[in-house]
Coordinates of C-alpha atoms in Angstrom, one line a residue:
M1 CA -18.6 -3.7 29.6
D2 CA -21.0 -5.1 32.2
F3 CA -22.4 -3.6 35.4
N4 CA -19.6 -5.1 37.6
N5 CA -17.0 -3.5 35.4
I6 CA -18.6 -0.1 35.8
I7 CA -18.8 -0.5 39.6
S8 CA -15.1 -1.6 39.6
L9 CA -14.2 1.4 37.4
L10 CA -16.0 3.9 39.7
G11 CA -14.5 2.3 42.8
G12 CA -11.0 2.3 41.3
L13 CA -11.4 5.9 40.3
A14 CA -12.5 6.8 43.8
L15 CA -9.5 5.0 45.3
F16 CA -7.1 6.6 42.8
L17 CA -8.3 10.2 43.5
Y18 CA -8.5 9.6 47.3
G19 CA -5.1 8.1 47.3
M20 CA -3.7 11.0 45.4
T21 CA -5.4 13.5 47.8
M22 CA -4.0 11.6 50.8
M23 CA -0.5 11.5 49.4
S24 CA -0.6 15.2 48.5
N25 CA -1.9 16.2 51.9
G26 CA 0.7 14.1 53.7
L27 CA 3.5 15.6 51.6
E28 CA 2.2 19.1 52.3
I29 CA 2.2 18.4 56.0
A30 CA 5.7 16.8 55.9
A31 CA 7.2 19.5 53.6
G32 CA 5.2 22.5 54.7
N33 CA 7.8 24.0 57.1
R34 CA 10.7 23.0 54.8
M35 CA 9.0 24.6 51.9
K36 CA 9.6 28.1 53.3
S37 CA 13.3 27.3 54.0
I38 CA 13.5 26.1 50.4
L39 CA 12.0 29.3 49.1
E40 CA 14.5 31.2 51.2
K41 CA 17.1 29.9 48.8
L42 CA 15.3 31.6 45.9
T43 CA 17.3 34.3 44.3
T44 CA 17.0 36.3 41.1
N45 CA 18.8 33.5 39.3
R46 CA 16.3 32.0 36.9
F47 CA 17.8 28.5 37.1
I48 CA 17.5 28.4 40.9
G49 CA 14.0 29.7 40.6
I50 CA 13.0 26.9 38.2
G51 CA 14.8 24.3 40.4
V52 CA 12.9 25.6 43.5
G53 CA 9.6 25.5 41.7
A54 CA 10.2 21.9 40.4
L55 CA 11.4 20.7 43.8
I56 CA 8.5 22.0 45.8
T57 CA 6.0 20.7 43.2
A58 CA 7.6 17.3 43.3
L59 CA 7.4 17.3 47.1
I60 CA 3.7 18.3 47.3
Q61 CA 2.7 16.3 44.1
S62 CA 0.6 19.2 42.8
S63 CA 1.4 21.9 40.3
S64 CA -2.0 23.3 41.0
A65 CA -1.1 23.8 44.7
M66 CA 2.2 25.3 43.8
T67 CA 0.7 27.7 41.2
V68 CA -2.1 28.8 43.7
M69 CA 0.6 29.4 46.2
V70 CA 2.6 31.6 43.7
V71 CA -0.6 33.5 42.9
G72 CA -1.1 34.2 46.6
F73 CA 2.6 35.2 47.1
V74 CA 2.4 37.7 44.2
N75 CA -0.9 39.0 45.5
A76 CA 0.6 39.5 48.9
G77 CA 3.7 41.3 47.5
L78 CA 6.0 38.5 48.7
L79 CA 7.1 37.8 45.2
Q80 CA 7.6 39.9 42.1
L81 CA 5.9 38.8 38.9
E82 CA 9.2 38.5 37.0
N83 CA 10.4 35.9 39.6
A84 CA 7.1 34.1 39.6
V85 CA 7.8 33.1 35.9
W86 CA 10.6 30.8 36.9
L87 CA 8.6 29.2 39.7
I88 CA 5.7 28.5 37.3
M89 CA 8.1 26.9 34.8
G90 CA 9.6 24.8 37.6
A91 CA 6.1 23.8 38.8
N92 CA 5.3 22.4 35.3
V93 CA 8.5 20.3 35.4
G94 CA 7.9 19.1 39.0
T95 CA 4.4 17.9 38.3
T96 CA 5.7 15.2 35.9
I97 CA 7.0 13.1 38.9
T98 CA 3.5 11.7 39.6
G99 CA 3.3 10.2 36.1
Q100 CA 6.7 8.7 36.4
L101 CA 5.8 7.1 39.8
I102 CA 2.7 5.5 38.2
A103 CA 4.8 4.3 35.2
L104 CA 7.0 2.4 37.6
D105 CA 4.0 0.0 38.1
I106 CA 4.5 -1.0 41.7
S107 CA 0.9 -2.2 42.0
R108 CA 1.9 -5.6 43.5
F109 CA 3.4 -3.7 46.5
A110 CA 0.4 -1.4 46.8
P111 CA -1.3 -3.3 49.7
L112 CA 1.9 -3.5 51.6
L113 CA 2.4 0.3 51.2
A114 CA -1.1 1.0 52.4
F115 CA -0.6 -1.4 55.4
V116 CA 2.7 0.3 56.4
G117 CA 1.1 3.7 56.0
V118 CA -2.0 2.9 58.1
S119 CA 0.3 1.3 60.7
F120 CA 2.2 4.6 61.1
I121 CA -1.0 6.5 61.5
A122 CA -2.7 4.0 63.9
F123 CA 0.1 2.8 66.1
F124 CA 2.4 5.9 66.5
K125 CA 1.6 9.2 68.1
S126 CA 4.1 11.2 66.1
Q127 CA 3.0 14.0 63.8
R128 CA 6.0 13.4 61.5
L129 CA 5.3 9.6 61.2
D130 CA 1.6 10.4 60.8
A131 CA 2.5 12.6 57.7
Y132 CA 4.8 9.9 56.3
G133 CA 2.1 7.3 57.0
T134 CA -0.4 9.4 55.1
I135 CA 2.0 9.5 52.1
L136 CA 2.6 5.8 52.1
A137 CA -1.1 4.9 52.6
G138 CA -2.1 7.4 49.9
L139 CA 0.5 5.9 47.5
G140 CA -0.7 2.4 48.2
I141 CA -4.4 3.3 47.7
L142 CA -3.6 5.2 44.5
F143 CA -2.0 2.1 43.0
M144 CA -4.8 -0.2 44.1
G145 CA -7.2 2.2 42.4
M146 CA -5.0 2.1 39.3
S147 CA -5.2 -1.7 39.3
M148 CA -9.0 -1.7 39.7
M149 CA -9.4 0.9 36.9
S150 CA -7.1 -1.0 34.5
G151 CA -8.8 -4.3 35.1
A152 CA -12.3 -2.7 34.7
M153 CA -11.4 -1.0 31.5
E154 CA -9.9 -4.0 29.7
P155 CA -13.3 -5.0 28.1
L156 CA -13.3 -1.6 26.4
R157 CA -10.6 -2.8 24.1
T158 CA -13.1 -5.0 22.2
M159 CA -16.0 -2.5 22.1
P160 CA -16.2 -1.0 18.6
E161 CA -18.1 2.0 19.8
F162 CA -15.4 3.0 22.4
V163 CA -12.6 2.2 20.0
N164 CA -14.2 4.5 17.5
I165 CA -14.3 7.3 20.1
I166 CA -10.7 6.8 21.0
T167 CA -9.5 7.0 17.4
K168 CA -11.1 10.5 17.2
F169 CA -8.6 11.6 19.9
Q170 CA -5.9 11.4 17.2
N171 CA -7.5 14.6 15.8
P172 CA -5.3 17.3 17.5
F173 CA -8.3 19.7 18.1
I174 CA -10.6 17.0 19.6
G175 CA -7.8 15.5 21.7
I176 CA -6.7 18.8 23.2
V177 CA -10.3 19.9 24.0
V178 CA -11.0 16.5 25.7
G179 CA -7.8 16.6 27.7
A180 CA -8.3 20.3 28.7
V181 CA -12.0 19.9 29.7
F182 CA -11.4 16.6 31.6
T183 CA -8.5 18.1 33.6
A184 CA -10.4 21.3 34.3
I185 CA -13.3 19.3 35.7
I186 CA -11.1 17.3 38.2
Q187 CA -8.6 20.2 38.6
S188 CA -5.5 18.1 38.6
S189 CA -3.3 17.3 35.7
S190 CA -1.5 14.6 37.7
A191 CA -4.8 12.8 38.3
S192 CA -6.0 13.1 34.7
I193 CA -2.7 11.9 33.4
G194 CA -2.9 9.0 35.9
I195 CA -6.3 8.1 34.6
L196 CA -4.9 8.2 31.0
Q197 CA -2.2 5.9 32.1
A198 CA -4.8 3.5 33.7
L199 CA -6.5 3.4 30.3
A200 CA -3.2 2.6 28.7
A201 CA -2.4 -0.1 31.3
G202 CA -5.7 -1.7 30.5
G203 CA -4.8 -1.8 26.8
V204 CA -7.5 0.6 25.9
I205 CA -5.4 3.5 24.6
T206 CA -2.0 3.9 22.9
L207 CA 0.3 6.8 22.8
P208 CA -0.9 8.0 19.3
S209 CA -4.4 8.1 20.7
A210 CA -3.3 9.8 23.9
I211 CA -0.7 12.3 22.9
F212 CA -3.0 15.2 22.0
V213 CA -5.2 14.5 25.0
L214 CA -2.0 14.7 27.0
F215 CA -1.2 18.1 25.6
G216 CA -4.7 19.4 26.4
Q217 CA -4.3 18.2 30.0
N218 CA -1.5 20.7 30.5
I219 CA -3.8 23.5 29.5
G220 CA -6.7 22.2 31.7
T221 CA -4.5 22.2 34.8
C222 CA -4.5 26.0 34.6
I223 CA -8.2 26.2 35.7
T224 CA -7.2 25.9 39.4
A225 CA -4.9 28.9 39.2
I226 CA -7.6 30.8 37.2
L227 CA -10.2 30.1 39.9
A228 CA -7.6 31.2 42.6
S229 CA -7.0 34.5 40.8
I230 CA -10.7 35.5 40.9
G231 CA -11.0 38.6 43.0
V232 CA -7.3 39.2 43.6
E233 CA -5.3 42.2 42.5
R234 CA -4.2 42.5 38.9
N235 CA -0.6 41.5 39.5
A236 CA -1.8 38.1 40.8
K237 CA -4.0 37.7 37.8
R238 CA -1.0 38.3 35.6
T239 CA 0.7 35.2 37.3
T240 CA -2.2 33.1 36.0
I241 CA -1.8 34.5 32.5
I242 CA 1.9 33.5 32.5
H243 CA 0.9 29.9 33.6
L244 CA -1.7 29.7 30.9
A245 CA 0.6 31.2 28.3
F246 CA 3.3 28.7 29.1
N247 CA 1.1 25.7 28.6
I248 CA -0.6 27.0 25.4
I249 CA 2.7 27.9 23.8
G250 CA 4.0 24.5 24.8
T251 CA 1.0 22.8 23.3
I252 CA 1.3 24.7 20.0
I253 CA 5.0 23.8 19.8
F254 CA 4.4 20.1 20.5
V255 CA 1.4 19.7 18.2
I256 CA 3.6 21.0 15.4
I257 CA 6.4 18.6 16.4
A258 CA 4.0 15.7 16.6
L259 CA 2.5 16.4 13.2
T260 CA 5.7 17.0 11.3
T261 CA 8.2 14.7 12.9
P262 CA 8.4 11.0 14.1
F263 CA 8.1 12.2 17.7
E264 CA 5.5 9.6 18.7
Q265 CA 7.6 6.7 17.3
F266 CA 10.6 8.0 19.1
M267 CA 8.8 8.2 22.5
M268 CA 7.3 4.7 21.9
S269 CA 10.7 3.3 21.1
L270 CA 12.1 4.3 24.5
T271 CA 9.7 1.9 26.3
P272 CA 8.1 -0.2 23.6
D273 CA 6.1 -2.5 25.9
N274 CA 5.0 0.0 28.5
V275 CA 2.4 2.5 27.2
P276 CA 1.9 4.1 30.7
A277 CA 5.7 4.9 30.7
Q278 CA 5.4 6.3 27.2
I279 CA 2.7 8.7 28.4
A280 CA 4.8 9.7 31.5
N281 CA 7.9 10.2 29.4
T282 CA 6.0 12.4 26.8
H283 CA 4.6 14.5 29.6
T284 CA 8.1 15.0 31.1
V285 CA 9.6 15.8 27.7
F286 CA 6.7 18.3 27.0
N287 CA 7.4 20.3 30.2
L288 CA 11.2 20.1 30.1
V289 CA 11.5 21.1 26.4
T290 CA 8.9 23.9 26.8
T291 CA 10.8 25.2 29.8
I292 CA 14.1 25.2 28.0
L293 CA 12.6 26.9 24.9
L294 CA 10.9 29.6 26.9
L295 CA 13.7 30.2 29.4
P296 CA 15.2 33.1 27.4
F297 CA 11.8 34.7 27.0
G298 CA 10.7 34.8 30.7
H299 CA 10.8 38.6 30.7
Y300 CA 8.7 38.7 27.5
M301 CA 6.1 36.4 29.2
A302 CA 5.9 38.9 32.1
K303 CA 5.5 41.8 29.5
L304 CA 2.7 39.8 27.8
A305 CA 0.9 39.5 31.1
Y306 CA 1.2 43.3 31.5
Y307 CA 0.0 43.8 28.0
V308 CA -3.1 41.6 28.6
L309 CA -3.8 43.3 32.0
P310 CA -2.2 46.8 31.9
I311 CA -1.6 48.9 35.0
L312 CA -4.7 50.9 35.8
P313 CA -4.5 54.5 37.1
E314 CA -4.8 54.6 40.8
K315 CA -8.2 55.4 42.3
S316 CA -9.1 56.9 45.6
N317 CA -8.9 54.1 48.2
G318 CA -11.7 55.4 50.3
M319 CA -12.9 52.9 53.0
V320 CA -11.3 49.9 51.5
L321 CA -8.8 47.3 52.4
K322 CA -5.4 47.9 50.8
H323 CA -3.7 44.6 51.6
L324 CA -6.0 42.0 53.1
D325 CA -7.2 39.4 50.5
F326 CA -10.0 37.1 51.7
N327 CA -9.6 35.0 48.5
I328 CA -6.8 33.1 50.1
F329 CA -9.5 31.1 52.0
N330 CA -11.3 30.1 48.8
N331 CA -9.0 27.3 47.8
D332 CA -8.1 23.9 49.3
Y333 CA -4.4 24.5 49.4
R334 CA -2.9 25.5 52.7
L335 CA 0.8 25.6 51.7
G336 CA 2.2 29.1 52.0
S337 CA -1.1 30.6 53.3
S338 CA 0.4 31.3 56.7
A339 CA 3.2 33.4 55.2
I340 CA 0.7 35.3 52.9
A341 CA -1.7 36.0 55.8
N342 CA 1.0 37.3 58.1
T343 CA 2.4 39.6 55.4
Q344 CA -1.0 40.9 54.5
L345 CA -1.8 41.6 58.1
F346 CA 1.5 43.3 58.7
R347 CA 0.9 45.7 55.7
E348 CA -2.7 46.4 56.6
I349 CA -1.6 47.1 60.2
Q350 CA 0.9 49.6 58.8
N351 CA -1.9 51.2 56.7
M352 CA -4.0 51.5 59.8
L353 CA -1.1 53.0 61.8
D354 CA -0.7 55.7 59.1
V355 CA -4.3 56.7 59.4
V356 CA -4.1 56.7 63.3
Q357 CA -1.0 58.9 63.3
E358 CA -2.5 61.4 60.9
N359 CA -5.6 61.6 63.1
V360 CA -3.6 62.0 66.3
N361 CA -1.6 64.9 64.7
N362 CA -4.8 66.5 63.5
T363 CA -6.5 66.4 66.9
F364 CA -3.6 68.1 68.6
D365 CA -3.6 70.7 65.9
L366 CA -7.2 71.5 66.8
L367 CA -6.1 72.6 70.3
N368 CA -4.0 75.3 68.7
D369 CA -6.3 76.2 65.7
F370 CA -9.9 74.9 66.0
D371 CA -11.5 74.1 62.6
E372 CA -14.9 72.4 62.2
D373 CA -14.0 71.2 58.7
K374 CA -10.9 69.4 60.1
I375 CA -13.2 67.7 62.6
D376 CA -15.2 66.2 59.7
L377 CA -12.0 64.8 58.2
I378 CA -11.0 63.4 61.6
E379 CA -14.4 61.7 62.0
Q380 CA -14.1 60.2 58.6
K381 CA -10.7 58.8 59.4
E382 CA -12.0 57.4 62.7
N383 CA -14.7 55.6 60.8
Y384 CA -12.0 54.2 58.5
I385 CA -10.0 53.0 61.5
D386 CA -13.0 51.2 63.0
F387 CA -13.6 49.7 59.6
L388 CA -10.1 48.4 59.3
N389 CA -10.2 47.0 62.9
K390 CA -13.4 45.1 62.1
E391 CA -12.0 43.7 58.8
I392 CA -8.8 42.7 60.5
I393 CA -10.8 40.8 63.2
R394 CA -12.8 39.1 60.4
F395 CA -9.6 38.2 58.5
T396 CA -7.8 36.8 61.6
T397 CA -10.9 34.8 62.6
M398 CA -11.0 33.2 59.2
T399 CA -7.3 32.6 59.2
L400 CA -7.2 31.0 62.6
S401 CA -9.8 28.5 61.4
F402 CA -7.9 27.7 58.2
E403 CA -5.7 24.9 59.6
L404 CA -2.4 26.8 59.3
P405 CA 0.9 26.0 61.1
A406 CA 1.0 26.9 64.8
S407 CA 3.8 29.4 64.5
G408 CA 1.9 31.3 61.8
T409 CA -1.3 31.4 63.7
Q410 CA 0.4 32.6 66.9
A411 CA 1.7 35.6 65.0
I412 CA -1.7 36.2 63.4
G413 CA -3.3 36.4 66.9
L414 CA -0.7 39.0 67.9
F415 CA -1.5 41.1 64.9
L416 CA -5.1 41.2 66.1
K417 CA -3.9 42.6 69.4
V418 CA -2.0 45.3 67.6
A419 CA -5.1 46.3 65.6
S420 CA -7.0 46.6 68.9
D421 CA -4.4 48.9 70.4
L422 CA -4.4 51.1 67.3
E423 CA -8.2 51.3 67.5
R424 CA -7.9 52.5 71.1
I425 CA -5.4 55.1 70.1
G426 CA -7.9 56.3 67.5
D427 CA -10.5 56.5 70.3
H428 CA -8.2 58.7 72.4
A429 CA -7.6 60.9 69.4
M430 CA -11.4 61.4 69.2
N431 CA -11.5 62.2 72.9
I432 CA -9.0 65.0 72.4
T433 CA -11.1 66.2 69.5
E434 CA -14.1 66.5 71.8
H435 CA -12.0 68.3 74.4
A436 CA -11.0 70.8 71.7
R437 CA -14.6 71.4 70.8
V438 CA -15.6 72.0 74.4
I439 CA -12.8 74.5 74.8
Y440 CA -13.6 76.3 71.6
N441 CA -17.4 76.5 72.4
S442 CA -16.7 77.8 76.0
K443 CA -14.1 80.3 74.8
D444 CA -12.0 79.3 77.8
Y445 CA -8.7 78.9 75.9
F446 CA -5.5 77.4 77.2
S447 CA -2.6 79.7 78.3
K448 CA 0.6 80.0 76.2
E449 CA 2.3 77.7 78.7
A450 CA -0.3 75.0 78.4
L451 CA -0.3 75.3 74.5
A452 CA 3.5 74.9 74.6
E453 CA 3.1 71.7 76.6
I454 CA 0.4 70.4 74.2
N455 CA 2.7 71.0 71.3
E456 CA 5.3 68.9 73.1
M457 CA 2.7 66.2 73.7
N458 CA 2.1 66.2 70.0
L459 CA 5.8 65.9 69.3
Y460 CA 6.1 62.9 71.7
T461 CA 3.1 61.1 70.2
E462 CA 4.4 61.7 66.7
Q463 CA 7.8 60.3 67.6
I464 CA 6.5 57.1 69.3
L465 CA 3.9 56.4 66.5
H466 CA 6.5 57.1 63.8
S467 CA 8.9 54.6 65.4
L468 CA 6.2 51.9 64.9
Q469 CA 6.0 52.7 61.2
I470 CA 8.4 50.1 59.7
Q471 CA 8.7 49.0 56.1
D472 CA 9.5 45.3 56.5
F473 CA 9.9 42.5 59.1
A474 CA 13.6 43.1 59.5
E475 CA 12.9 46.3 61.5
F476 CA 11.1 44.4 64.3
K477 CA 14.6 43.9 65.8
G478 CA 15.5 46.6 68.3
L479 CA 12.1 48.3 68.1
L480 CA 10.9 47.5 71.6
P481 CA 13.8 49.3 73.5
R482 CA 13.3 52.5 71.4
V483 CA 9.5 52.6 72.0
D484 CA 10.0 51.7 75.7
E485 CA 12.3 54.7 76.0
L486 CA 9.8 57.0 74.4
E487 CA 7.0 55.7 76.5
N488 CA 9.0 56.5 79.7
A489 CA 9.5 60.0 78.3
I490 CA 5.8 60.3 77.8
D491 CA 5.2 59.2 81.4
D492 CA 7.7 61.7 82.7
A493 CA 6.1 64.5 80.6
H494 CA 2.7 63.5 81.9
D495 CA 3.9 64.0 85.5
R496 CA 5.6 67.3 84.7
Y497 CA 2.7 68.7 82.9
S498 CA 0.2 67.6 85.6
K499 CA 2.3 69.4 88.3
A500 CA 2.6 72.5 86.0
Q501 CA -1.2 72.6 85.5
M502 CA -1.9 72.2 89.2
L503 CA 0.5 75.2 89.8
R504 CA -1.4 77.3 87.2
L505 CA -4.7 76.4 88.9
K506 CA -3.4 77.3 92.3
E507 CA -2.2 80.6 90.9
K508 CA -5.6 81.1 89.3
A509 CA -3.9 81.3 85.8
C510 CA -6.6 79.0 84.5
T511 CA -10.2 78.1 85.4
I512 CA -11.3 74.8 87.0
E513 CA -13.2 73.8 83.8
N514 CA -10.1 74.6 81.7
S515 CA -8.0 72.5 84.1
I516 CA -10.4 69.6 83.9
Q517 CA -10.2 69.5 80.1
Y518 CA -6.4 69.7 80.3
S519 CA -6.2 66.8 82.7
K520 CA -8.4 64.7 80.4
I521 CA -6.1 65.5 77.5
L522 CA -3.1 64.5 79.6
T523 CA -4.8 61.2 80.3
D524 CA -5.4 60.5 76.6
F525 CA -1.8 61.5 75.9
E526 CA -0.5 59.0 78.5
R527 CA -2.8 56.3 77.2
I528 CA -1.6 56.7 73.7
G529 CA 1.9 56.0 74.9
D530 CA 0.7 52.9 76.8
H531 CA -1.0 51.5 73.7
A532 CA 2.1 52.2 71.5
L533 CA 4.2 50.2 74.0
N534 CA 1.7 47.4 73.8
I535 CA 2.1 47.4 70.0
A536 CA 5.9 47.3 70.2
E537 CA 5.7 44.4 72.7
N538 CA 3.5 42.5 70.3
F539 CA 5.8 43.2 67.4
D540 CA 8.7 41.9 69.5
E541 CA 6.7 38.7 70.3
I542 CA 5.9 38.2 66.7
Q543 CA 9.6 38.3 65.9
S544 CA 10.3 35.5 68.4
T545 CA 7.3 33.5 67.3
V546 CA 7.7 33.3 63.6
Q547 CA 11.1 32.1 62.5
D548 CA 10.6 32.6 58.8
L549 CA 10.1 36.4 58.9
R550 CA 13.6 37.0 57.7
M551 CA 12.8 34.8 54.6
L552 CA 9.7 36.8 53.9
H553 CA 11.7 40.0 54.1
E554 CA 14.3 38.7 51.7
M555 CA 11.6 37.5 49.3
N556 CA 10.0 41.0 49.4
Q557 CA 13.3 42.5 48.3
L558 CA 13.6 40.3 45.2
Q559 CA 14.5 42.2 42.1
P560 CA 13.5 41.2 38.5
A561 CA 15.7 38.4 37.1
Q562 CA 18.4 39.4 34.7

């Protein structure tokens, strides 16, 4: 194999990998919005789950992207672990489509495909045609790379040293290790199998030499999901364990079959003169049969994941994020990230709202019963509110730079506004705390009438903040009118209490200093209502901006499959 062959091999490999990346990116863009509507069809039925997983993976041409998306969905709470089993099984079936496309050997049409694809990109100003053009151009470049690699590797057939290495692949252990390591390095089973097919097309390798490498490639593809699970919560890590277990179990089964039955001869007999097709067919049979065999044991695979990573006793959360996971930005796959980011923001906002409401209640309580220890607790929670606001700002900033669909990013920007309003409510709670301290230190206490009004203020704020505490996206509907009604009631109460306080001051039932503190509390009370209304308006706009919130709600309600 001379220097020109090496250059051709490297160039062909570059074209092949780049073409696959182009095709995958184009398919992700074209299918991204549809993907969510497809997932909307997902039910607790295992067969539909497998079909959905296979279909999405076939569309995006990457089981790695699909598995990373599933890990993210489980981590965000959009998907239960038991249902993720079926999606992972389907992803392993769907990934075989790439090998089958390569086996069709449409290399002679590759330049035409590339030309048509580039024409779509260059001459039309349509996002849809641009995506389709990227798919066609990527497919054409992929096959041109395949042809270059196959031609460059033909001389290897007559090299005794290389033939000797290839024969070692017939050892199950060596073949599996080589396939797993090579796939882990390039992080794509589709690409590694395509390269294996290129070797076969060049006459360098046969199915008996490739079969154990092929089995190992199914294990190596798990590396992407393993990397994606680093730093996520334990349930998402269990998803990766299921993916790895599926492929290891399948490899063990097929190694036994290959060693004890004429399986190789049977697969070769289906397409005797087409080794790339033999490899593609073996890959398809591996994933189909493994899925069928493991289908009745899906629950046990989930239990195995819990056995490997058991549930840990809950620890004090302290100043930590409960729902935001910055690891979604650590992979190259965008599919599903918008849904994950929106859901995580929604839940962290609700966590922030819980803390804010608790602080508001505690500050009003101080006006009735001042307690220095309670102030320490209020200040700790105020620091936590500020921490959450800063982290939400950081998360949304990273999300908005992550090239997500426009509808998803619009909602993310609105969640940022909600966090800002919650932080301001927390500030008003701290203002009331300071007023309570001033009153306590001056011993100039409120009258019974003023305290009764303050208790009513507390009741109003509790009602309006409680109305914002919703469990899922479905409750956005009808929220704004309820909050608007409560905000109007707060404005009316503010006017009534102001007049009552002026009357008390006129009748000398309170001091001027006392009246000043009361007026400031009234202002904070009214501002809390204003910010609560802002939050409700943003929630309402989120509902009209993101059309797939209903799907996310339904996915969140999924129960374990029967």
